[in-house]
PDB file of C-alpha atoms and ligand atoms in Angstrom:
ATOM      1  CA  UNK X 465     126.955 115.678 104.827  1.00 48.00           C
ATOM      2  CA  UNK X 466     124.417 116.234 107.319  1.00 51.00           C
ATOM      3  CA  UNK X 467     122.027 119.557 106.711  1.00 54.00           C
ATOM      4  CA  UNK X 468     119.021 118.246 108.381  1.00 65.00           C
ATOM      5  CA  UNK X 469     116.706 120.306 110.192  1.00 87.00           C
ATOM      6  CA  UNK X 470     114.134 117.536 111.243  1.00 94.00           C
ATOM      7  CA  UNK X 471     115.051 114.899 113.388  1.00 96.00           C
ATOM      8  CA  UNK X 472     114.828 111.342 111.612  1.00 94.00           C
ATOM      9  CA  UNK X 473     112.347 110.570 114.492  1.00 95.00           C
ATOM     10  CA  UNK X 474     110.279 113.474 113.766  1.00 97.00           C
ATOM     11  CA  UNK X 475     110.242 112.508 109.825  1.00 96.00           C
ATOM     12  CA  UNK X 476     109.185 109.032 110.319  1.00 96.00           C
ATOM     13  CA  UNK X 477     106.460 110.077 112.921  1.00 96.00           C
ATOM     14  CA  UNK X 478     105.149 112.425 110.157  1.00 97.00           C
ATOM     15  CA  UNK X 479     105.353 110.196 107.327  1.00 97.00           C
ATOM     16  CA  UNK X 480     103.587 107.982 109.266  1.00 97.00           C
ATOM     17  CA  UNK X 481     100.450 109.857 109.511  1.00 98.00           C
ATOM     18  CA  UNK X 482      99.826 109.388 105.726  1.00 97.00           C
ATOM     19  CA  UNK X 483      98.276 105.659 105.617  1.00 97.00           C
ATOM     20  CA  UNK X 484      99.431 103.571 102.802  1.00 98.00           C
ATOM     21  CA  UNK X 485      98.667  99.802 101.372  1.00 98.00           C
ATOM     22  CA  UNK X 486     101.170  97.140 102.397  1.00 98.00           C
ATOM     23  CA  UNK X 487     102.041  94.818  99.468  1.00 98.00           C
ATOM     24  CA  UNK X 488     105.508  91.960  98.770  1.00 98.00           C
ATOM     25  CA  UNK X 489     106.762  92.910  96.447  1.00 98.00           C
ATOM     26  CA  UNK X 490     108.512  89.594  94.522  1.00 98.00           C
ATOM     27  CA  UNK X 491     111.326  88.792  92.144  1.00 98.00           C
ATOM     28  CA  UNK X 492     113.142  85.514  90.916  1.00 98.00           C
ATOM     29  CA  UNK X 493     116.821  85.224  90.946  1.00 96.00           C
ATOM     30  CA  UNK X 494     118.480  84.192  87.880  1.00 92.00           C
ATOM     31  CA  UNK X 495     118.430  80.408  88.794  1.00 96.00           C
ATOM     32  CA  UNK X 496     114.473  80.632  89.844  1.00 96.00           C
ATOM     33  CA  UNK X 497     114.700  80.668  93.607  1.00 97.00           C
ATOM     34  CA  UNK X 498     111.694  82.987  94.119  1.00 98.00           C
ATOM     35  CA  UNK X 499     112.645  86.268  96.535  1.00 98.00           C
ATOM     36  CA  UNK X 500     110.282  89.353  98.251  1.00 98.00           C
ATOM     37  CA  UNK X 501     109.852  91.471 101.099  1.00 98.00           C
ATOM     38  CA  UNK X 502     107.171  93.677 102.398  1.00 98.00           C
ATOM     39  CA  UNK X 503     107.096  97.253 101.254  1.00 98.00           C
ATOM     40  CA  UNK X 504     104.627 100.529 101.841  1.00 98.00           C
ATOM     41  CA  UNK X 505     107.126 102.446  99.552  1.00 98.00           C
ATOM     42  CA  UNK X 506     105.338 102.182  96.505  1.00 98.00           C
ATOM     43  CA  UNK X 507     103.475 104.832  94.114  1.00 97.00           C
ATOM     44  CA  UNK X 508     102.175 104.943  90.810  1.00 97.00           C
ATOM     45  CA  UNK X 509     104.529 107.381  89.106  1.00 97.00           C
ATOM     46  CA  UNK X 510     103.046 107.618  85.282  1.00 98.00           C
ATOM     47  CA  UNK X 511      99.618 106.621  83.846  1.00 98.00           C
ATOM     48  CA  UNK X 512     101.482 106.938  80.200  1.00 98.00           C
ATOM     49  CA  UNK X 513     103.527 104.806  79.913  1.00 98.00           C
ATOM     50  CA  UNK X 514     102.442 103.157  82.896  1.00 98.00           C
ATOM     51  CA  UNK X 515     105.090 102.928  85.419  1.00 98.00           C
ATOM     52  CA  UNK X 516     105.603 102.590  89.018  1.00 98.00           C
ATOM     53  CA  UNK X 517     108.162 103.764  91.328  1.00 98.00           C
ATOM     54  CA  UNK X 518     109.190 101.174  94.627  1.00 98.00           C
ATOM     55  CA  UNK X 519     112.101 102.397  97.065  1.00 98.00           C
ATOM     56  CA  UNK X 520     114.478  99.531  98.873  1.00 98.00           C
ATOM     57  CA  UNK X 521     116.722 100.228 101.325  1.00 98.00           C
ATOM     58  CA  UNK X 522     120.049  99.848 100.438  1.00 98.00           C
ATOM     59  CA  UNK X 523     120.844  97.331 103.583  1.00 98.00           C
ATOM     60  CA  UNK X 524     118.218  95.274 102.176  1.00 97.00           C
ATOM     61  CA  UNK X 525     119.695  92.017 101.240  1.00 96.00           C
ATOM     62  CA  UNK X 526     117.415  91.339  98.103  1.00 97.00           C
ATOM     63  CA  UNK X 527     118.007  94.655  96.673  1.00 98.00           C
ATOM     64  CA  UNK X 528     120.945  92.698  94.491  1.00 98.00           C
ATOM     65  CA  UNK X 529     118.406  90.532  93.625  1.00 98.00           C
ATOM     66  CA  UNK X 530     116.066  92.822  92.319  1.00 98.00           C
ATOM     67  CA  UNK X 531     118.820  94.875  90.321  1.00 98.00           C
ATOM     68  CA  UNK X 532     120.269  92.002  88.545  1.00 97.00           C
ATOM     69  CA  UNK X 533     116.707  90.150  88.090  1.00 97.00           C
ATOM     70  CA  UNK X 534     114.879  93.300  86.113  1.00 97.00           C
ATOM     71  CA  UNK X 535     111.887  91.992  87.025  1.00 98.00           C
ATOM     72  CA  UNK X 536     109.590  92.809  90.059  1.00 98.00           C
ATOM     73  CA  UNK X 537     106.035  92.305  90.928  1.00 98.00           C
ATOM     74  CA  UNK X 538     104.027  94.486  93.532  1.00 98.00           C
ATOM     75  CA  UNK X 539     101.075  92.429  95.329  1.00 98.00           C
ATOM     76  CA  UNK X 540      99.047  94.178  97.168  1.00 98.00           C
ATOM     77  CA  UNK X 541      97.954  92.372 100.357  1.00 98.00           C
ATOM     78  CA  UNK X 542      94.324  92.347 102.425  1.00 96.00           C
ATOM     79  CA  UNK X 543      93.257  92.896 105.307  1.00 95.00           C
ATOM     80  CA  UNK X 544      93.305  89.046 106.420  1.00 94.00           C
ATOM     81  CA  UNK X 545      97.217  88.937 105.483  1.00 95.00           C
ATOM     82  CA  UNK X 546      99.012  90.704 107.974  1.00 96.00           C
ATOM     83  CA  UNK X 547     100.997  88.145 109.227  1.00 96.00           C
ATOM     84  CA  UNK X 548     101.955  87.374 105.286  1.00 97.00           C
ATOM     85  CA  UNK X 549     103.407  91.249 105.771  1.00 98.00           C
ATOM     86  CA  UNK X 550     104.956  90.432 108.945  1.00 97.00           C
ATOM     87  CA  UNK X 551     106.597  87.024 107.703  1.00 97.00           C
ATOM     88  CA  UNK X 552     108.061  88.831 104.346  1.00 98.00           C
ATOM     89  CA  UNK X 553     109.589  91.543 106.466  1.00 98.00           C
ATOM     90  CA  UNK X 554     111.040  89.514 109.078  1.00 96.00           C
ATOM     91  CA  UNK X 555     111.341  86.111 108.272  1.00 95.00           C
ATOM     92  CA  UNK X 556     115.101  85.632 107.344  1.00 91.00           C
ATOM     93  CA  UNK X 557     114.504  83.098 105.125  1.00 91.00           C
ATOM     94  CA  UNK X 558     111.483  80.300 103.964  1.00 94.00           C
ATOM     95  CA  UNK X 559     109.622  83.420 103.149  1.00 97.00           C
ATOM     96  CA  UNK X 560     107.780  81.173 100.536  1.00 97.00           C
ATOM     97  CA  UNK X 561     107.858  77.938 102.881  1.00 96.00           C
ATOM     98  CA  UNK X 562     103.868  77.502 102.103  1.00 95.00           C
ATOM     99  CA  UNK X 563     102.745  80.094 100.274  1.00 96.00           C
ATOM    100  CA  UNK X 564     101.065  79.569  97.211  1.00 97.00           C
ATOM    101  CA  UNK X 565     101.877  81.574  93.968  1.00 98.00           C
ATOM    102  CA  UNK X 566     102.511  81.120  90.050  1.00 98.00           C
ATOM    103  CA  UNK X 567     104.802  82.794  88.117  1.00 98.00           C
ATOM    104  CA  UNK X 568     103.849  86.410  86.570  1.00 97.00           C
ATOM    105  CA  UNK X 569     104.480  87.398  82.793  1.00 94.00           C
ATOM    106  CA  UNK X 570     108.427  88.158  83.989  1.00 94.00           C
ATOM    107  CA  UNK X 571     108.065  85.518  86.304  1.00 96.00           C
ATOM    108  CA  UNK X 572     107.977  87.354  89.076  1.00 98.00           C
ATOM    109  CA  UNK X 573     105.606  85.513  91.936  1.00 98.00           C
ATOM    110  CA  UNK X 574     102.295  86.574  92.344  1.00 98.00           C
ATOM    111  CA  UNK X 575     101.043  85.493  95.683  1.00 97.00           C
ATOM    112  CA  UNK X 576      97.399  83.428  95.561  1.00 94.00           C
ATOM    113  CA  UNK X 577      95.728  85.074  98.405  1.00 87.00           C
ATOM    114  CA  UNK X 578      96.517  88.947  97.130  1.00 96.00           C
ATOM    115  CA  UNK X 579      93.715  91.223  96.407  1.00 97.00           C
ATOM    116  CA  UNK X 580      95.590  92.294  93.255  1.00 98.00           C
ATOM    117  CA  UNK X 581      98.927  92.661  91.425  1.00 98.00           C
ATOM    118  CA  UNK X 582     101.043  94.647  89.202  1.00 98.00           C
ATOM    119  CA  UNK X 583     104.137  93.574  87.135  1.00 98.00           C
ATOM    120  CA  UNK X 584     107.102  95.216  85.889  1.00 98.00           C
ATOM    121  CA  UNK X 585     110.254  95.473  83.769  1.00 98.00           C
ATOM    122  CA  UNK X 586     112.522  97.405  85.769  1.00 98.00           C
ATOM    123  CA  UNK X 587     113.611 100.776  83.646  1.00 98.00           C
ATOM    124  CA  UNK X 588     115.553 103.063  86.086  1.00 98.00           C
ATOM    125  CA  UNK X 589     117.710 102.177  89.297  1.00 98.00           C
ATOM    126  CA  UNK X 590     117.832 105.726  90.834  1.00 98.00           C
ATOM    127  CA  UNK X 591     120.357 106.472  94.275  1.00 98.00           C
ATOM    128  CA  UNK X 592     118.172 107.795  96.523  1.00 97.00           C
ATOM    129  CA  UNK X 593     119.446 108.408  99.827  1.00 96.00           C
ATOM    130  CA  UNK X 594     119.570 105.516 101.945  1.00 97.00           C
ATOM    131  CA  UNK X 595     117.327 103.524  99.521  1.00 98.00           C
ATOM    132  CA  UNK X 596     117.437 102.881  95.676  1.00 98.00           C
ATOM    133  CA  UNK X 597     113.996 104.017  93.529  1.00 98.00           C
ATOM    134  CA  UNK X 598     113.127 101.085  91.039  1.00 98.00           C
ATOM    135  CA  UNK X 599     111.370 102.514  88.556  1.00 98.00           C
ATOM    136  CA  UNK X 600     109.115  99.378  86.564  1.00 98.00           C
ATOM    137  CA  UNK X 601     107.311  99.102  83.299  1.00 98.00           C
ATOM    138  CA  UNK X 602     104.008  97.784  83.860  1.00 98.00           C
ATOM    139  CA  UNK X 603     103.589  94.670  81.601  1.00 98.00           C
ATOM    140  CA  UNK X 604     100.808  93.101  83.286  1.00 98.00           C
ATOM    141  CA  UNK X 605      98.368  93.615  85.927  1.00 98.00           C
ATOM    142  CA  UNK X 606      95.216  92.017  87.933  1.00 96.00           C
ATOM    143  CA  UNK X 607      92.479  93.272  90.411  1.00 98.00           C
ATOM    144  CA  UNK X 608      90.897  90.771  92.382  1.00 96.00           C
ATOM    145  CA  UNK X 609      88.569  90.776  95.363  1.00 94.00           C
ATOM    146  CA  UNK X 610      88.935  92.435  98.900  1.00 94.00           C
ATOM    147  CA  UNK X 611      89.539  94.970 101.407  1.00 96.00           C
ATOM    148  CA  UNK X 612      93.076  96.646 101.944  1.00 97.00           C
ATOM    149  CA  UNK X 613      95.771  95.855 104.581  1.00 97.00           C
ATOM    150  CA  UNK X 614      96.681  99.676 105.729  1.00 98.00           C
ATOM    151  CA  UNK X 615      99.663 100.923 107.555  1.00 98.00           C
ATOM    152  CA  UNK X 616      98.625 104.093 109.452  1.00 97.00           C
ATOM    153  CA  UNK X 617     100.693 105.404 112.294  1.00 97.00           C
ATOM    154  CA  UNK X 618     103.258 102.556 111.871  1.00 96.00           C
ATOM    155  CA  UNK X 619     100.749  99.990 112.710  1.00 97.00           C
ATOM    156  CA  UNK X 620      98.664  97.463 110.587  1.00 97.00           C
ATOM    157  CA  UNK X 621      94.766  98.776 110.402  1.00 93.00           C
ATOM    158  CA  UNK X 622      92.257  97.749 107.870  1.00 88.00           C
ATOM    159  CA  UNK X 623      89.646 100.393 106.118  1.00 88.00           C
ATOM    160  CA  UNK X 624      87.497 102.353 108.587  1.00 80.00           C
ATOM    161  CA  UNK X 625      88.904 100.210 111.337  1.00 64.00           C
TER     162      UNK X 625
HETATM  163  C1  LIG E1101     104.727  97.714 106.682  1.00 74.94           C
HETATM  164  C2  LIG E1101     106.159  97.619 106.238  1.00 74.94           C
HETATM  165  C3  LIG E1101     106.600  98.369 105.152  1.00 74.94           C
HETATM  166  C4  LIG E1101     107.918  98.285 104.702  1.00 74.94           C
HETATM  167  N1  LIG E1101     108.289  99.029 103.616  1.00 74.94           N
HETATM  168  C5  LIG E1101     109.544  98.908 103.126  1.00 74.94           C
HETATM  169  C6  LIG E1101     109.921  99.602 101.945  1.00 74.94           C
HETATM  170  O1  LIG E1101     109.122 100.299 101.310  1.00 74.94           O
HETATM  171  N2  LIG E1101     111.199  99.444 101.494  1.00 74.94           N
HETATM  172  C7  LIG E1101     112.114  98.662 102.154  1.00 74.94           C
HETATM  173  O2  LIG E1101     113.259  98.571 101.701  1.00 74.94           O
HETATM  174  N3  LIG E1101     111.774  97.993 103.290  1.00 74.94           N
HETATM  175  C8  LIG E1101     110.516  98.084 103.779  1.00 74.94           C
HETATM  176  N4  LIG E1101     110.157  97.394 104.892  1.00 74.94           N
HETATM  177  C9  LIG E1101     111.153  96.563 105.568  1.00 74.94           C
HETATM  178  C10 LIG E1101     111.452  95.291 104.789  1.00 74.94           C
HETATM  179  O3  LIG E1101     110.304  94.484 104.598  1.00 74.94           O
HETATM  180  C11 LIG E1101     112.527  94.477 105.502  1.00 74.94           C
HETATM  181  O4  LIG E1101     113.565  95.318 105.923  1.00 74.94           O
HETATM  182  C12 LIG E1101     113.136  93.496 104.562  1.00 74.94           C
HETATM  183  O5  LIG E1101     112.212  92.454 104.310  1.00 74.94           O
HETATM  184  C13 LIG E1101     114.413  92.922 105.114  1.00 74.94           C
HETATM  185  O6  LIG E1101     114.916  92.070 104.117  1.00 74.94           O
HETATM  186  P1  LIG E1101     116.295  91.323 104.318  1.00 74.94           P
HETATM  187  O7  LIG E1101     116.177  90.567 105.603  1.00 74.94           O
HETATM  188  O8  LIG E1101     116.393  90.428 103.139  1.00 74.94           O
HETATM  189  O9  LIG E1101     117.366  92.372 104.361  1.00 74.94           O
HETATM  190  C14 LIG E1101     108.841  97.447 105.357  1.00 74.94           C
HETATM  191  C15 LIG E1101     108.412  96.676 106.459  1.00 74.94           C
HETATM  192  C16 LIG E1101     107.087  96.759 106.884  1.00 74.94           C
HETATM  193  C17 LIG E1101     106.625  95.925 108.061  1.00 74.94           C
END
């Protein structure tokens, strides 16, 4: 089925132009082993009950992971941790090979150096294209100190930068 009237290139270049955080987004497999990757595809879909919505693409090689763990944790990077953001979305594996966290309510990692987290129970598993929508219960959260890592124009920027 192919109906499209915009190019793909033309719909990224767009999307791009609406900045968003960057954050890893973390699990644990059912034997522990701690797993995450970088995402931007993340919104706050419901103030009450508080849930979020986070979109992985279906090549992804966590996304198994994340469905069978029903778990997930959303930390939201800063501006100093861009190449934390480059390692989870690149690296293809060690992503945790000296990076500190602890474990989250779920157990879900929450990564020391983050300005803040959220943590979930995932609820919904929704097709979506060429990505799956998690939708997450939020059983815990925590705001800490700092400025933003942005991604603007498909490049890293920090605020007012
Ligand atoms: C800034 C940025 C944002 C990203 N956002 C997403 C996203 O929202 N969803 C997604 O599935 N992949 C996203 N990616 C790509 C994943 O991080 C990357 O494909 C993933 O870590 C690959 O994991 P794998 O090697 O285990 O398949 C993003 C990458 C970057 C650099």
């Amino acid at each position: 089925m192919s109906s499209a009237v915009v190019s793909t290139e033309l719909y990224r270049r767009a999307c791009a132009l609406f900045p968003t955080g960057v954050a890893v987004v973390t699990t644990r497999a059912l034997d522990g082993t701690p797993h995450g990757l970088t995402v931007n595809a993340f919104c706050s879909l419901s103030l009450s009950p508080p849930l979020v919505l986070i979109a992985i693409d279906r090549i992804c090689s966590l996304l198994e992971t994340f469905e069978k763990s029903g778990h997930f944790a959303i930390n939201f990077l800063s501006k100093s941790q861009r190449d934390l953001s480059i390692r989870f979305s690149e690296l293809p594996e060690g992503r945790f090979s000296g990076v500190s966290w602890q474990p989250g309510a779920e157990g879900a990692p929450l990564l020391d150096a983050s300005i803040g987290a959220i943590e979930c129970r995932t609820t919904q598993i929704i097709d979506a294209g060429d990505h799956r929508a998690l939708i997450g219960e939020v059983v815990a959260a925590n705001v800490g100190e700092g400025e933003p890592l942005i991604f603007f124009r498909s490049s890293y920027q920090a605020l007012g930068s």
